[in-house]
């Protein structure tokens, strides 16, 4: 609300301008420049468009001081060149009671944004400043740059920048190495190009053939796997049928009695040695000893 009232008050006293309806200057106000402290940079306060002029300053603050203390408050902006002030307004509070808010709206001539340096509220003497607000009103003239629009005064129709063509860079058939070649050399080059094209085409066909073979092998492997699975299923079914038939050929029978007991009883558990075996073993021993003794005669 404060910005709207400030803008309305300033526009009411501004001189009139004659521009096209679409290229008329427009006005605005900044935010509180003193929001973060008693000094500020104008590049952080003012908007960016070119052709911006500041035409008014509104400020308010509350001095905090004793009545007997001397105190002056300067609301100011240094000139961009740093040698002076582009704006400075002073309130002398010496001998006055503190705690009374001051509000001032100061209209100034249109001063270009480029002239405005850093701003500040400076306290001279004993006391402080509280609840400070500093707002700038501005006007933006779009026709600051006449080329902004054909409706701007001083507008000049742009002349297209036609590039200069260097005739030396143009194609010269007499300098083309291919043109200056003999018929045999041209034929050799053409044959070489055709050979390269054929080789490239052959490589493409071979690559495509490899892809087809791979797809066919993959398809056949899938088909073989399916056939093998079906064959295994059929074999299992046949084995099951044959086993059922074999089971049906056997008859269940029950042996009477259920148990057969041993009837042979050995009276003497120690079996005597065989005499025939002893004689045969003795004869073999005698023969073996004779054969050995004959080797040493």
Short mmCIF file of C-alpha atoms in Angstrom, two decimals:
data_model
loop_
_atom_site.label_atom_id
_atom_site.label_comp_id
_atom_site.label_asym_id
_atom_site.label_seq_id
_atom_site.Cartn_x
_atom_site.Cartn_y
_atom_site.Cartn_z
CA UNK A 1 0.00 0.00 0.00
CA UNK A 2 2.85 2.38 0.86
CA UNK A 3 4.51 1.79 -2.52
CA UNK A 4 1.24 2.42 -4.39
CA UNK A 5 0.61 5.70 -2.54
CA UNK A 6 4.19 6.80 -3.11
CA UNK A 7 4.03 6.01 -6.81
CA UNK A 8 0.71 7.82 -7.21
CA UNK A 9 2.01 10.93 -5.43
CA UNK A 10 5.12 11.11 -7.58
CA UNK A 11 3.38 10.48 -10.91
CA UNK A 12 0.93 13.29 -10.19
CA UNK A 13 3.76 15.85 -10.25
CA UNK A 14 5.74 14.41 -13.16
CA UNK A 15 5.95 16.33 -16.48
CA UNK A 16 4.11 14.90 -19.48
CA UNK A 17 5.85 13.05 -22.30
CA UNK A 18 4.86 12.53 -25.92
CA UNK A 19 5.45 8.94 -27.02
CA UNK A 20 3.62 6.26 -28.88
CA UNK A 21 0.95 4.61 -26.76
CA UNK A 22 2.87 1.36 -26.82
CA UNK A 23 6.28 2.88 -25.98
CA UNK A 24 5.29 5.19 -23.12
CA UNK A 25 7.60 5.29 -20.07
CA UNK A 26 6.51 3.28 -17.06
CA UNK A 27 7.05 3.88 -13.35
CA UNK A 28 7.82 1.83 -10.29
CA UNK A 29 9.20 1.79 -6.76
CA UNK A 30 11.85 -0.28 -5.06
CA UNK A 31 11.60 -2.27 -1.87
CA UNK A 32 12.99 -1.05 1.43
CA UNK A 33 16.67 -0.38 0.78
CA UNK A 34 17.37 -0.16 4.54
CA UNK A 35 15.78 -3.50 5.32
CA UNK A 36 19.11 -5.18 6.11
CA UNK A 37 20.91 -2.23 7.68
CA UNK A 38 21.70 1.49 7.48
CA UNK A 39 23.87 1.14 4.34
CA UNK A 40 23.14 -0.49 0.98
CA UNK A 41 24.36 -0.93 -2.59
CA UNK A 42 22.13 0.51 -5.30
CA UNK A 43 22.90 -2.35 -7.68
CA UNK A 44 21.05 -4.60 -5.23
CA UNK A 45 18.12 -2.19 -4.94
CA UNK A 46 17.35 -0.93 -8.46
CA UNK A 47 15.99 -3.13 -11.26
CA UNK A 48 18.09 -3.91 -14.33
CA UNK A 49 16.37 -2.28 -17.39
CA UNK A 50 18.37 0.42 -19.21
CA UNK A 51 16.90 3.91 -19.38
CA UNK A 52 16.00 3.97 -15.66
CA UNK A 53 15.96 7.35 -13.88
CA UNK A 54 15.29 7.93 -10.18
CA UNK A 55 12.72 10.71 -9.63
CA UNK A 56 11.92 10.51 -5.91
CA UNK A 57 12.99 9.27 -2.46
CA UNK A 58 10.68 8.39 0.42
CA UNK A 59 12.13 7.70 3.86
CA UNK A 60 10.99 7.31 7.44
CA UNK A 61 12.66 6.43 10.74
CA UNK A 62 12.36 6.97 14.49
CA UNK A 63 15.22 8.80 16.27
CA UNK A 64 16.21 7.41 19.65
CA UNK A 65 17.89 10.15 21.77
CA UNK A 66 17.77 12.28 24.87
CA UNK A 67 16.36 15.76 24.46
CA UNK A 68 19.59 17.45 25.55
CA UNK A 69 21.80 15.51 23.12
CA UNK A 70 22.88 16.92 19.77
CA UNK A 71 22.01 14.65 16.86
CA UNK A 72 21.71 14.94 13.09
CA UNK A 73 20.49 12.23 10.68
CA UNK A 74 21.58 12.24 7.01
CA UNK A 75 19.72 10.12 4.43
CA UNK A 76 22.07 10.09 1.46
CA UNK A 77 23.51 8.51 -1.67
CA UNK A 78 27.03 9.08 -2.85
CA UNK A 79 27.65 9.98 -6.45
CA UNK A 80 28.89 7.06 -8.53
CA UNK A 81 32.21 8.89 -9.00
CA UNK A 82 32.63 8.91 -5.18
CA UNK A 83 33.50 12.62 -4.95
CA UNK A 84 30.16 14.02 -3.76
CA UNK A 85 26.54 13.18 -3.02
CA UNK A 86 23.90 12.73 -5.69
CA UNK A 87 21.24 12.97 -2.96
CA UNK A 88 21.41 14.04 0.69
CA UNK A 89 18.67 15.14 3.07
CA UNK A 90 19.40 16.09 6.73
CA UNK A 91 17.20 16.32 9.84
CA UNK A 92 18.61 18.15 12.88
CA UNK A 93 17.27 16.63 16.11
CA UNK A 94 19.41 18.68 18.50
CA UNK A 95 17.29 19.89 21.43
CA UNK A 96 14.31 17.78 20.34
CA UNK A 97 12.77 14.80 22.03
CA UNK A 98 13.39 11.37 20.51
CA UNK A 99 10.85 8.63 19.78
CA UNK A 100 8.86 10.67 17.22
CA UNK A 101 8.74 9.07 13.75
CA UNK A 102 9.63 11.24 10.78
CA UNK A 103 8.32 10.68 7.25
CA UNK A 104 9.44 12.56 4.14
CA UNK A 105 8.75 12.28 0.41
CA UNK A 106 11.27 14.19 -1.71
CA UNK A 107 10.75 14.66 -5.43
CA UNK A 108 13.88 15.10 -7.49
CA UNK A 109 14.64 15.50 -11.18
CA UNK A 110 15.15 12.45 -13.27
CA UNK A 111 18.66 11.34 -12.37
CA UNK A 112 20.01 8.36 -14.35
CA UNK A 113 20.65 5.16 -12.49
CA UNK A 114 24.33 5.25 -13.49
CA UNK A 115 24.88 8.34 -11.29
CA UNK A 116 23.69 6.71 -8.06
CA UNK A 117 26.31 5.26 -5.74
CA UNK A 118 25.93 3.48 -2.38
CA UNK A 119 23.23 4.73 -0.02
CA UNK A 120 23.18 5.08 3.77
CA UNK A 121 21.59 6.66 6.84
CA UNK A 122 24.32 8.46 8.77
CA UNK A 123 23.92 9.50 12.43
CA UNK A 124 25.96 12.52 13.50
CA UNK A 125 26.09 13.13 17.29
CA UNK A 126 24.57 11.10 20.10
CA UNK A 127 21.63 8.80 19.37
CA UNK A 128 20.43 6.00 17.14
CA UNK A 129 17.91 5.39 14.35
CA UNK A 130 15.25 2.68 14.53
CA UNK A 131 12.67 1.22 12.11
CA UNK A 132 14.30 2.80 9.05
CA UNK A 133 12.69 2.62 5.60
CA UNK A 134 14.09 4.07 2.35
CA UNK A 135 12.21 3.62 -0.94
CA UNK A 136 13.17 4.98 -4.36
CA UNK A 137 10.69 5.76 -7.13
CA UNK A 138 11.86 5.50 -10.72
CA UNK A 139 10.86 5.91 -14.34
CA UNK A 140 11.93 3.61 -17.16
CA UNK A 141 12.05 4.96 -20.70
CA UNK A 142 12.07 2.03 -23.15
CA UNK A 143 13.16 4.42 -25.92
CA UNK A 144 16.35 5.16 -24.01
CA UNK A 145 17.74 2.96 -26.76
CA UNK A 146 16.06 4.25 -29.95
CA UNK A 147 16.49 0.83 -31.53
CA UNK A 148 14.13 -0.67 -28.94
CA UNK A 149 11.19 -0.16 -31.30
CA UNK A 150 10.48 1.49 -34.67
CA UNK A 151 8.08 3.75 -32.73
CA UNK A 152 10.95 5.27 -30.72
CA UNK A 153 12.25 8.69 -31.76
CA UNK A 154 15.57 8.39 -33.54
CA UNK A 155 14.98 4.80 -34.63
CA UNK A 156 17.07 3.75 -37.62
CA UNK A 157 16.20 0.89 -39.89
CA UNK A 158 18.90 -1.75 -39.39
CA UNK A 159 21.09 -2.44 -42.38
CA UNK A 160 21.81 -6.15 -42.67
CA UNK A 161 25.42 -7.12 -42.37
CA UNK A 162 26.21 -8.78 -45.68
CA UNK A 163 29.37 -10.87 -45.38
CA UNK A 164 32.13 -10.20 -47.84
CA UNK A 165 32.86 -13.15 -50.07
CA UNK A 166 36.50 -13.83 -50.85
CA UNK A 167 36.63 -14.87 -54.49
CA UNK A 168 39.82 -16.78 -53.78
CA UNK A 169 37.79 -19.18 -51.61
CA UNK A 170 35.40 -20.05 -54.43
CA UNK A 171 35.70 -23.36 -56.24
CA UNK A 172 38.18 -23.30 -59.08
CA UNK A 173 37.80 -26.26 -61.40
CA UNK A 174 41.23 -25.64 -62.89
CA UNK A 175 42.77 -26.27 -59.47
CA UNK A 176 40.81 -29.44 -58.77
CA UNK A 177 43.28 -32.30 -58.62
CA UNK A 178 40.68 -34.76 -59.88
CA UNK A 179 39.94 -32.62 -62.94
CA UNK A 180 43.61 -32.41 -63.80
CA UNK A 181 44.16 -36.17 -63.60
CA UNK A 182 44.62 -38.27 -66.73
CA UNK A 183 41.91 -40.63 -67.91
CA UNK A 184 43.87 -43.63 -66.63
CA UNK A 185 44.29 -42.07 -63.19
CA UNK A 186 40.59 -41.15 -63.06
CA UNK A 187 39.67 -44.70 -64.08
CA UNK A 188 41.98 -46.13 -61.40
CA UNK A 189 40.41 -43.91 -58.74
CA UNK A 190 36.89 -44.81 -59.82
CA UNK A 191 37.73 -48.54 -59.87
CA UNK A 192 39.24 -48.25 -56.40
CA UNK A 193 36.13 -46.49 -55.12
CA UNK A 194 33.93 -49.17 -56.67
CA UNK A 195 36.06 -51.90 -55.10
CA UNK A 196 35.80 -50.27 -51.69
CA UNK A 197 32.04 -49.94 -52.11
CA UNK A 198 31.76 -53.63 -53.08
CA UNK A 199 33.89 -54.69 -50.11
CA UNK A 200 31.75 -52.62 -47.78
CA UNK A 201 28.58 -54.15 -49.25
CA UNK A 202 30.09 -57.65 -48.93
CA UNK A 203 30.94 -57.03 -45.28
CA UNK A 204 27.36 -55.91 -44.64
CA UNK A 205 26.00 -59.07 -46.33
CA UNK A 206 28.36 -61.31 -44.32
CA UNK A 207 27.31 -59.63 -41.10
CA UNK A 208 23.65 -60.10 -42.02
CA UNK A 209 24.28 -63.76 -42.92
CA UNK A 210 25.90 -64.33 -39.52
CA UNK A 211 22.85 -62.82 -37.86
CA UNK A 212 20.52 -65.08 -39.87
CA UNK A 213 22.55 -68.18 -38.97
CA UNK A 214 22.56 -67.22 -35.33
CA UNK A 215 18.79 -66.72 -35.32
CA UNK A 216 18.30 -70.07 -37.15
CA UNK A 217 20.59 -71.95 -34.74
CA UNK A 218 18.81 -70.42 -31.79
CA UNK A 219 15.43 -71.40 -33.25
CA UNK A 220 16.62 -74.96 -33.94
CA UNK A 221 18.05 -75.33 -30.45
CA UNK A 222 14.71 -74.30 -29.03
CA UNK A 223 12.94 -76.77 -31.34
CA UNK A 224 15.34 -79.60 -30.42
CA UNK A 225 14.85 -78.95 -26.76
CA UNK A 226 11.07 -79.10 -27.19
CA UNK A 227 11.32 -82.38 -29.17
CA UNK A 228 13.64 -83.93 -26.59
CA UNK A 229 11.28 -82.98 -23.81
CA UNK A 230 8.34 -84.52 -25.69
CA UNK A 231 10.34 -87.71 -26.35
CA UNK A 232 11.27 -88.05 -22.68
CA UNK A 233 7.64 -87.62 -21.73
CA UNK A 234 6.61 -90.36 -24.17
CA UNK A 235 9.30 -92.77 -22.86
CA UNK A 236 8.19 -92.17 -19.27
CA UNK A 237 4.59 -92.90 -20.26
CA UNK A 238 5.59 -96.13 -22.05
CA UNK A 239 7.68 -97.29 -19.06
CA UNK A 240 4.75 -96.58 -16.79
CA UNK A 241 2.40 -98.63 -18.99
CA UNK A 242 4.86 -101.56 -19.21
CA UNK A 243 5.43 -101.56 -15.48
CA UNK A 244 1.67 -101.69 -14.91
CA UNK A 245 1.43 -104.70 -17.25
CA UNK A 246 4.28 -106.52 -15.50
CA UNK A 247 2.69 -105.91 -12.15
CA UNK A 248 -0.53 -107.51 -13.43
CA UNK A 249 1.29 -110.75 -14.61
CA UNK A 250 2.45 -111.68 -11.11
CA UNK A 251 0.04 -113.52 -8.82
CA UNK A 252 0.01 -112.92 -5.13
CA UNK A 253 0.52 -116.29 -3.32
CA UNK A 254 0.89 -117.23 0.31
CA UNK A 255 3.30 -120.06 1.37
CA UNK A 256 1.65 -122.27 3.96
CA UNK A 257 3.34 -122.50 7.31
CA UNK A 258 5.07 -119.21 6.81
CA UNK A 259 8.49 -120.50 8.14
CA UNK A 260 10.91 -123.35 7.31
CA UNK A 261 13.21 -124.37 10.18
CA UNK A 262 16.72 -125.90 9.77
CA UNK A 263 16.66 -129.75 10.10
CA UNK A 264 20.40 -130.63 9.69
CA UNK A 265 22.30 -130.97 12.95
CA UNK A 266 26.12 -131.34 13.13
CA UNK A 267 27.13 -133.80 15.87
CA UNK A 268 30.88 -132.91 15.83
CA UNK A 269 31.75 -129.36 14.92
CA UNK A 270 35.51 -130.24 14.33
CA UNK A 271 36.11 -131.87 10.90
CA UNK A 272 39.13 -134.28 10.70
CA UNK A 273 41.97 -133.58 8.20
CA UNK A 274 41.82 -135.48 4.92
CA UNK A 275 44.55 -138.22 4.67
CA UNK A 276 44.49 -138.10 0.88
CA UNK A 277 45.22 -134.42 1.03
CA UNK A 278 48.15 -134.98 3.36
CA UNK A 279 49.69 -137.60 1.08
CA UNK A 280 49.30 -135.41 -1.97
CA UNK A 281 50.91 -132.44 -0.19
CA UNK A 282 53.86 -134.57 0.98
CA UNK A 283 54.49 -135.91 -2.52
CA UNK A 284 54.48 -132.39 -3.94
CA UNK A 285 57.03 -131.32 -1.31
CA UNK A 286 59.43 -134.22 -2.11
CA UNK A 287 59.24 -133.51 -5.81
CA UNK A 288 59.97 -129.84 -5.28
CA UNK A 289 63.07 -130.60 -3.17
CA UNK A 290 64.44 -133.01 -5.86
CA UNK A 291 64.07 -130.38 -8.56
CA UNK A 292 65.99 -127.84 -6.50
CA UNK A 293 68.81 -130.24 -5.62
CA UNK A 294 69.34 -131.11 -9.33
CA UNK A 295 70.17 -127.48 -10.09
CA UNK A 296 73.35 -127.65 -8.01
CA UNK A 297 74.75 -130.98 -9.47
#
